[in-house]
Amino acid sequence: MRHPLQLIPVLAAALAASLSTYALAGAGEREHQARPGHGQGGGHGYGQLREPVQLGPRPQWLVDDMDAGPLKRRLQRCEVNQPRRSRFSIGHRGAPLQFPEHTRESYVAAARMGAGILECDVAFTKDRQLVCRHAQNDLHTTTNIVAVPELNAKCTQPFVPADPATGTRAQAECRTSDITLAEFKQLEGKMGAFNPDATTPAEYLGGTADWRTDLYASRGTLMTHRESIELFRELGVQMTPELKTPVVDMPYEGDYSQQDYARQMLQDYLDAGVSPRKVWPQSFQLEDVLFWINEMPDFADQAVFLDESPITADTASLAYMESLRAQGVKVLAPAIWKMLTLDGRGEIVPSEYAENARSAGLDMIAWSLERSGPLANGGGWYYQSVSDAINNDGDMYQVVDVLARDVGVIGIFSDWPATVTWYANCMGIR
């Protein structure tokens, strides 16, 4: 059954100073209310690049595609004429549905679509400088490195063409730690993909999924972590850096430890004069999150544990959630499917995992919307727990609605932030 979330006001006094929660008002509508400074601008004191939010046709196209019912009727009545930025809308790597991920262009596009928080996944270079990349070893699929001979030669596995005669696929593996920061800055970002049948480096750069596009891939300006901080400040958004799990042995080169890496990432914000209240550091490794909580406590309230563990009786239990909370974890970020299940009528409802996380006092953030392509066949990995209820793209808003109003998530990562921003504006979520 649906949960109206009336418990949130009980916690209002304790959470008044936190930016991680939203109060709900109106028992019938259960709409999120704005915190001071939570709307566009937010009094941050910067914003040379701020522009009016532009949502485009996709959100209402999704509404038109929804199954008939009360939610569709309500969303059809929404008039979002002057949309505002919402921290409920988180740009996952920027706006990589159509823009090369972790590039300046992708970040600016996400901010224009009203994302109130932007993500820089953080990896380190050979000279231990921090850059925005989804993985330490994805340069061969997200940049043009294999087409730059002098840099391709430095890759862990330089490009090897496919051999049609033997059926051997093309190979490459290029890591940020293979090259220096100066060399990294010579690269260009592209849509995350590759052509396994490529016989030339130029062919290898292809492979973009047919439901994405290369329309905006003619330029992709790579970003250092520090450059992302400055850009995000100019855009007037908050920041969610993710410490990527290294693929090299740590300590790197014998003396650069995981703790050094974790500390360096957050030190960049302190050096830039960014308030920890505007930073949501993330990691899939609980040890990183606990390090921040214990060693850099100014960042503790918004340190995000990205949970990718399989759901078992133990990892979905209230005892497990309470153990996380007892260690100081306040924000849990699982994949969308972990927070949802189907009830006896086949309707999407919160999962036991989500119910127990909420009962333990954990805030939740969902990842990642708009990453599955067309949903006609159940939505794939991100919707696996509710795939029997997913048969059209409009079902995406049913999922968003359950996450927002029943699970009570405080934010949703999306590859196309306009989708979440539109919903947030419609429902009054700031």
Short mmCIF file of N, CA, C and O in Angstrom, two decimals, residues 327-411:
data_model
loop_
_atom_site.label_atom_id
_atom_site.label_comp_id
_atom_site.label_asym_id
_atom_site.label_seq_id
_atom_site.Cartn_x
_atom_site.Cartn_y
_atom_site.Cartn_z
N GLN A 327 26.73 3.49 12.01
CA GLN A 327 28.10 3.84 11.64
C GLN A 327 28.22 5.28 11.12
O GLN A 327 29.32 5.72 10.80
N GLY A 328 27.09 5.98 11.05
CA GLY A 328 27.10 7.37 10.63
C GLY A 328 26.61 7.63 9.23
O GLY A 328 26.56 8.78 8.81
N VAL A 329 26.26 6.57 8.49
CA VAL A 329 25.73 6.76 7.14
C VAL A 329 24.33 7.35 7.23
O VAL A 329 23.48 6.84 7.96
N LYS A 330 24.10 8.42 6.48
CA LYS A 330 22.79 9.05 6.49
C LYS A 330 22.08 9.00 5.14
O LYS A 330 20.87 9.16 5.06
N VAL A 331 22.86 8.78 4.07
CA VAL A 331 22.28 8.79 2.72
C VAL A 331 22.68 7.50 2.00
O VAL A 331 23.87 7.20 1.87
N LEU A 332 21.69 6.77 1.54
CA LEU A 332 21.87 5.50 0.85
C LEU A 332 21.38 5.67 -0.59
O LEU A 332 20.30 6.21 -0.82
N ALA A 333 22.17 5.19 -1.55
CA ALA A 333 21.80 5.35 -2.96
C ALA A 333 21.86 4.00 -3.66
O ALA A 333 22.92 3.57 -4.13
N PRO A 334 20.73 3.32 -3.75
CA PRO A 334 20.65 2.06 -4.49
C PRO A 334 20.13 2.29 -5.92
O PRO A 334 19.59 3.36 -6.24
N ALA A 335 20.29 1.28 -6.75
CA ALA A 335 19.68 1.31 -8.08
C ALA A 335 18.16 1.34 -7.94
O ALA A 335 17.59 0.86 -6.95
N ILE A 336 17.50 1.90 -8.95
CA ILE A 336 16.04 2.05 -8.93
C ILE A 336 15.35 0.76 -8.55
O ILE A 336 14.44 0.74 -7.70
N TRP A 337 15.75 -0.35 -9.16
CA TRP A 337 15.00 -1.59 -9.00
C TRP A 337 15.01 -2.10 -7.57
O TRP A 337 14.07 -2.79 -7.14
N LYS A 338 16.04 -1.76 -6.79
CA LYS A 338 16.13 -2.28 -5.43
C LYS A 338 15.08 -1.68 -4.52
O LYS A 338 14.74 -2.26 -3.48
N MET A 339 14.55 -0.52 -4.88
CA MET A 339 13.59 0.17 -4.03
C MET A 339 12.15 -0.13 -4.41
O MET A 339 11.23 0.38 -3.76
N LEU A 340 11.93 -0.96 -5.44
CA LEU A 340 10.58 -1.19 -5.95
C LEU A 340 10.27 -2.68 -6.03
O LEU A 340 11.15 -3.51 -6.20
N THR A 341 8.99 -2.97 -5.93
CA THR A 341 8.50 -4.32 -6.17
C THR A 341 7.07 -4.22 -6.67
O THR A 341 6.52 -3.11 -6.80
N LEU A 342 6.43 -5.35 -6.96
CA LEU A 342 5.04 -5.38 -7.39
C LEU A 342 4.18 -5.99 -6.28
O LEU A 342 4.57 -6.98 -5.66
N ASP A 343 3.01 -5.39 -6.05
CA ASP A 343 2.10 -5.98 -5.07
C ASP A 343 1.24 -7.06 -5.74
O ASP A 343 1.44 -7.41 -6.91
N GLY A 344 0.30 -7.57 -4.98
CA GLY A 344 -0.53 -8.66 -5.49
C GLY A 344 -1.37 -8.29 -6.68
O GLY A 344 -1.84 -9.18 -7.43
N ARG A 345 -1.59 -7.01 -6.92
CA ARG A 345 -2.36 -6.55 -8.07
C ARG A 345 -1.47 -6.15 -9.24
O ARG A 345 -1.96 -5.66 -10.25
N GLY A 346 -0.16 -6.38 -9.08
CA GLY A 346 0.77 -6.03 -10.15
C GLY A 346 1.11 -4.55 -10.21
O GLY A 346 1.64 -4.09 -11.23
N GLU A 347 0.84 -3.81 -9.13
CA GLU A 347 1.16 -2.40 -9.10
C GLU A 347 2.52 -2.16 -8.45
O GLU A 347 2.93 -2.89 -7.54
N ILE A 348 3.20 -1.11 -8.89
CA ILE A 348 4.53 -0.80 -8.38
C ILE A 348 4.41 -0.18 -7.00
O ILE A 348 3.67 0.80 -6.80
N VAL A 349 5.16 -0.73 -6.03
CA VAL A 349 5.13 -0.26 -4.65
C VAL A 349 6.55 -0.32 -4.09
O VAL A 349 7.44 -0.93 -4.68
N PRO A 350 6.79 0.33 -2.94
CA PRO A 350 8.12 0.25 -2.32
C PRO A 350 8.48 -1.19 -1.93
O PRO A 350 7.63 -1.96 -1.48
N SER A 351 9.75 -1.52 -2.07
CA SER A 351 10.23 -2.84 -1.69
C SER A 351 10.49 -2.90 -0.19
O SER A 351 10.55 -1.87 0.51
N GLU A 352 10.69 -4.09 0.31
CA GLU A 352 11.06 -4.26 1.72
C GLU A 352 12.38 -3.54 2.00
O GLU A 352 12.56 -2.95 3.07
N TYR A 353 13.30 -3.60 1.05
CA TYR A 353 14.58 -2.89 1.18
C TYR A 353 14.33 -1.41 1.45
O TYR A 353 14.92 -0.83 2.38
N ALA A 354 13.48 -0.80 0.63
CA ALA A 354 13.20 0.63 0.78
C ALA A 354 12.48 0.92 2.09
O ALA A 354 12.79 1.91 2.77
N GLU A 355 11.54 0.08 2.45
CA GLU A 355 10.79 0.29 3.70
C GLU A 355 11.73 0.24 4.89
O GLU A 355 11.64 1.07 5.82
N ASN A 356 12.66 -0.72 4.89
CA ASN A 356 13.57 -0.85 6.02
C ASN A 356 14.58 0.29 6.06
O ASN A 356 14.95 0.76 7.14
N ALA A 357 15.03 0.73 4.89
CA ALA A 357 15.96 1.86 4.86
C ALA A 357 15.30 3.10 5.45
O ALA A 357 15.91 3.84 6.24
N ARG A 358 14.05 3.33 5.08
CA ARG A 358 13.34 4.49 5.60
C ARG A 358 13.09 4.35 7.10
O ARG A 358 13.24 5.31 7.86
N SER A 359 12.74 3.15 7.54
CA SER A 359 12.50 2.92 8.96
C SER A 359 13.76 3.16 9.79
O SER A 359 13.69 3.59 10.95
N ALA A 360 14.92 2.91 9.20
CA ALA A 360 16.19 3.11 9.89
C ALA A 360 16.63 4.57 9.87
O ALA A 360 17.65 4.92 10.47
N GLY A 361 15.87 5.42 9.19
CA GLY A 361 16.19 6.84 9.15
C GLY A 361 17.16 7.24 8.07
O GLY A 361 17.76 8.33 8.13
N LEU A 362 17.32 6.39 7.05
CA LEU A 362 18.22 6.70 5.95
C LEU A 362 17.48 7.46 4.86
O LEU A 362 16.37 7.08 4.45
N ASP A 363 18.07 8.55 4.38
CA ASP A 363 17.59 9.18 3.16
C ASP A 363 18.04 8.33 1.98
O ASP A 363 19.08 7.65 2.04
N MET A 364 17.28 8.38 0.88
CA MET A 364 17.61 7.57 -0.29
C MET A 364 17.66 8.41 -1.56
O MET A 364 16.86 9.35 -1.72
N ILE A 365 18.58 8.05 -2.42
CA ILE A 365 18.71 8.65 -3.76
C ILE A 365 18.70 7.50 -4.76
O ILE A 365 19.33 6.46 -4.55
N ALA A 366 17.98 7.67 -5.86
CA ALA A 366 17.82 6.60 -6.85
C ALA A 366 18.72 6.83 -8.06
O ALA A 366 18.88 7.95 -8.51
N TRP A 367 19.23 5.75 -8.63
CA TRP A 367 19.97 5.81 -9.89
C TRP A 367 19.63 4.60 -10.76
O TRP A 367 19.37 3.54 -10.24
N SER A 368 19.59 4.81 -12.10
CA SER A 368 19.60 6.06 -12.84
C SER A 368 18.50 6.00 -13.89
O SER A 368 18.37 5.02 -14.63
N LEU A 369 17.72 7.07 -13.98
CA LEU A 369 16.63 7.18 -14.95
C LEU A 369 17.19 7.50 -16.33
O LEU A 369 18.29 8.04 -16.46
N GLU A 370 16.42 7.20 -17.36
CA GLU A 370 16.76 7.51 -18.76
C GLU A 370 18.04 6.83 -19.21
O GLU A 370 18.76 7.33 -20.06
N ARG A 371 18.31 5.65 -18.66
CA ARG A 371 19.53 4.94 -19.03
C ARG A 371 19.23 3.61 -19.72
O ARG A 371 20.15 2.87 -20.08
N SER A 372 17.95 3.32 -19.93
CA SER A 372 17.57 2.00 -20.41
C SER A 372 17.08 1.97 -21.84
O SER A 372 16.75 0.89 -22.34
N GLY A 373 17.00 3.12 -22.51
CA GLY A 373 16.43 3.11 -23.84
C GLY A 373 14.93 2.89 -23.78
O GLY A 373 14.30 3.03 -22.73
N PRO A 374 14.31 2.55 -24.89
CA PRO A 374 12.86 2.33 -24.91
C PRO A 374 12.45 1.25 -23.91
O PRO A 374 13.14 0.24 -23.74
N LEU A 375 11.32 1.44 -23.25
CA LEU A 375 10.89 0.56 -22.17
C LEU A 375 9.85 -0.48 -22.60
O LEU A 375 9.28 -1.17 -21.76
N ALA A 376 9.63 -0.64 -23.89
CA ALA A 376 8.57 -1.53 -24.37
C ALA A 376 8.75 -2.97 -23.91
O ALA A 376 7.77 -3.71 -23.75
N ASN A 377 10.00 -3.39 -23.69
CA ASN A 377 10.27 -4.77 -23.32
C ASN A 377 10.61 -4.95 -21.84
O ASN A 377 11.31 -5.89 -21.47
N GLY A 378 10.14 -4.05 -21.00
CA GLY A 378 10.32 -4.22 -19.56
C GLY A 378 11.39 -3.35 -18.93
O GLY A 378 11.52 -3.35 -17.71
N GLY A 379 12.18 -2.65 -19.73
CA GLY A 379 13.11 -1.68 -19.18
C GLY A 379 14.49 -2.19 -18.82
O GLY A 379 15.35 -1.41 -18.45
N GLY A 380 14.71 -3.52 -18.87
CA GLY A 380 16.04 -4.03 -18.63
C GLY A 380 16.47 -3.95 -17.17
O GLY A 380 15.66 -3.97 -16.25
N TRP A 381 17.79 -3.83 -16.95
CA TRP A 381 18.41 -3.98 -15.63
C TRP A 381 17.84 -3.03 -14.60
O TRP A 381 17.56 -3.43 -13.47
N TYR A 382 17.63 -1.78 -14.95
CA TYR A 382 17.21 -0.78 -13.97
C TYR A 382 15.77 -0.98 -13.49
O TYR A 382 15.38 -0.42 -12.47
N TYR A 383 15.00 -1.79 -14.21
CA TYR A 383 13.58 -2.01 -13.86
C TYR A 383 13.30 -3.47 -13.56
O TYR A 383 12.15 -3.89 -13.53
N GLN A 384 14.33 -4.25 -13.31
CA GLN A 384 14.19 -5.71 -13.26
C GLN A 384 13.19 -6.19 -12.22
O GLN A 384 12.56 -7.24 -12.42
N SER A 385 13.01 -5.48 -11.12
CA SER A 385 12.09 -5.93 -10.09
C SER A 385 10.63 -5.62 -10.41
O SER A 385 9.72 -6.14 -9.75
N VAL A 386 10.39 -4.78 -11.41
CA VAL A 386 9.02 -4.40 -11.76
C VAL A 386 8.78 -4.52 -13.26
O VAL A 386 7.86 -3.92 -13.80
N SER A 387 9.60 -5.31 -13.93
CA SER A 387 9.55 -5.36 -15.40
C SER A 387 8.19 -5.80 -15.93
O SER A 387 7.78 -5.39 -17.02
N ASP A 388 7.46 -6.61 -15.15
CA ASP A 388 6.14 -7.07 -15.61
C ASP A 388 5.14 -5.92 -15.69
O ASP A 388 4.10 -6.05 -16.35
N ALA A 389 5.43 -4.79 -15.04
CA ALA A 389 4.53 -3.63 -15.07
C ALA A 389 5.02 -2.54 -16.02
O ALA A 389 4.42 -1.48 -16.10
N ILE A 390 6.11 -2.81 -16.75
CA ILE A 390 6.72 -1.82 -17.63
C ILE A 390 6.57 -2.26 -19.08
O ILE A 390 7.12 -3.30 -19.48
N ASN A 391 5.80 -1.52 -19.86
CA ASN A 391 5.66 -1.89 -21.28
C ASN A 391 5.61 -0.68 -22.21
O ASN A 391 5.37 -0.85 -23.40
N ASN A 392 5.81 0.51 -21.68
CA ASN A 392 5.89 1.69 -22.55
C ASN A 392 6.71 2.76 -21.86
O ASN A 392 6.93 2.72 -20.64
N ASP A 393 7.19 3.72 -22.62
CA ASP A 393 8.07 4.75 -22.06
C ASP A 393 7.36 5.59 -21.01
O ASP A 393 8.00 6.08 -20.07
N GLY A 394 6.04 5.76 -21.14
CA GLY A 394 5.31 6.54 -20.16
C GLY A 394 5.33 5.94 -18.77
O GLY A 394 5.13 6.66 -17.78
N ASP A 395 5.58 4.62 -18.67
CA ASP A 395 5.66 3.99 -17.35
C ASP A 395 6.80 4.57 -16.51
O ASP A 395 6.82 4.39 -15.30
N MET A 396 7.73 5.26 -17.17
CA MET A 396 8.82 5.89 -16.43
C MET A 396 8.29 6.84 -15.37
O MET A 396 8.82 6.91 -14.25
N TYR A 397 7.23 7.57 -15.69
CA TYR A 397 6.70 8.51 -14.71
C TYR A 397 5.94 7.80 -13.58
O TYR A 397 5.83 8.32 -12.48
N GLN A 398 5.42 6.62 -13.84
CA GLN A 398 4.84 5.84 -12.74
C GLN A 398 5.94 5.46 -11.75
O GLN A 398 5.76 5.55 -10.53
N VAL A 399 7.10 5.06 -12.28
CA VAL A 399 8.24 4.72 -11.43
C VAL A 399 8.71 5.94 -10.65
O VAL A 399 8.94 5.88 -9.43
N VAL A 400 8.84 7.08 -11.33
CA VAL A 400 9.28 8.30 -10.66
C VAL A 400 8.30 8.68 -9.55
O VAL A 400 8.71 9.07 -8.44
N ASP A 401 7.02 8.54 -9.81
CA ASP A 401 6.01 8.93 -8.82
C ASP A 401 6.09 8.05 -7.58
O ASP A 401 5.99 8.56 -6.45
N VAL A 402 6.25 6.75 -7.76
CA VAL A 402 6.36 5.85 -6.61
C VAL A 402 7.64 6.15 -5.82
O VAL A 402 7.63 6.20 -4.59
N LEU A 403 8.74 6.38 -6.55
CA LEU A 403 9.99 6.72 -5.86
C LEU A 403 9.84 8.00 -5.06
O LEU A 403 10.29 8.09 -3.91
N ALA A 404 9.19 8.99 -5.64
CA ALA A 404 9.09 10.29 -4.98
C ALA A 404 8.08 10.29 -3.84
O ALA A 404 8.38 10.77 -2.74
N ARG A 405 6.90 9.73 -4.07
CA ARG A 405 5.80 9.91 -3.12
C ARG A 405 5.65 8.75 -2.15
O ARG A 405 5.15 8.94 -1.05
N ASP A 406 6.06 7.56 -2.55
CA ASP A 406 5.88 6.39 -1.69
C ASP A 406 7.19 5.96 -1.04
O ASP A 406 7.23 5.71 0.16
N VAL A 407 8.24 5.83 -1.83
CA VAL A 407 9.54 5.50 -1.25
C VAL A 407 10.08 6.71 -0.49
O VAL A 407 10.67 6.58 0.57
N GLY A 408 9.87 7.91 -1.05
CA GLY A 408 10.34 9.12 -0.40
C GLY A 408 11.78 9.48 -0.70
O GLY A 408 12.46 10.08 0.14
N VAL A 409 12.28 9.12 -1.90
CA VAL A 409 13.66 9.47 -2.23
C VAL A 409 13.83 10.99 -2.24
O VAL A 409 12.88 11.74 -2.49
N ILE A 410 15.05 11.43 -1.95
CA ILE A 410 15.33 12.87 -1.93
C ILE A 410 15.94 13.35 -3.24
O ILE A 410 16.17 14.56 -3.41
N GLY A 411 16.20 12.43 -4.18
CA GLY A 411 16.74 12.83 -5.47
C GLY A 411 16.79 11.64 -6.40
O GLY A 411 16.80 10.47 -5.97
#
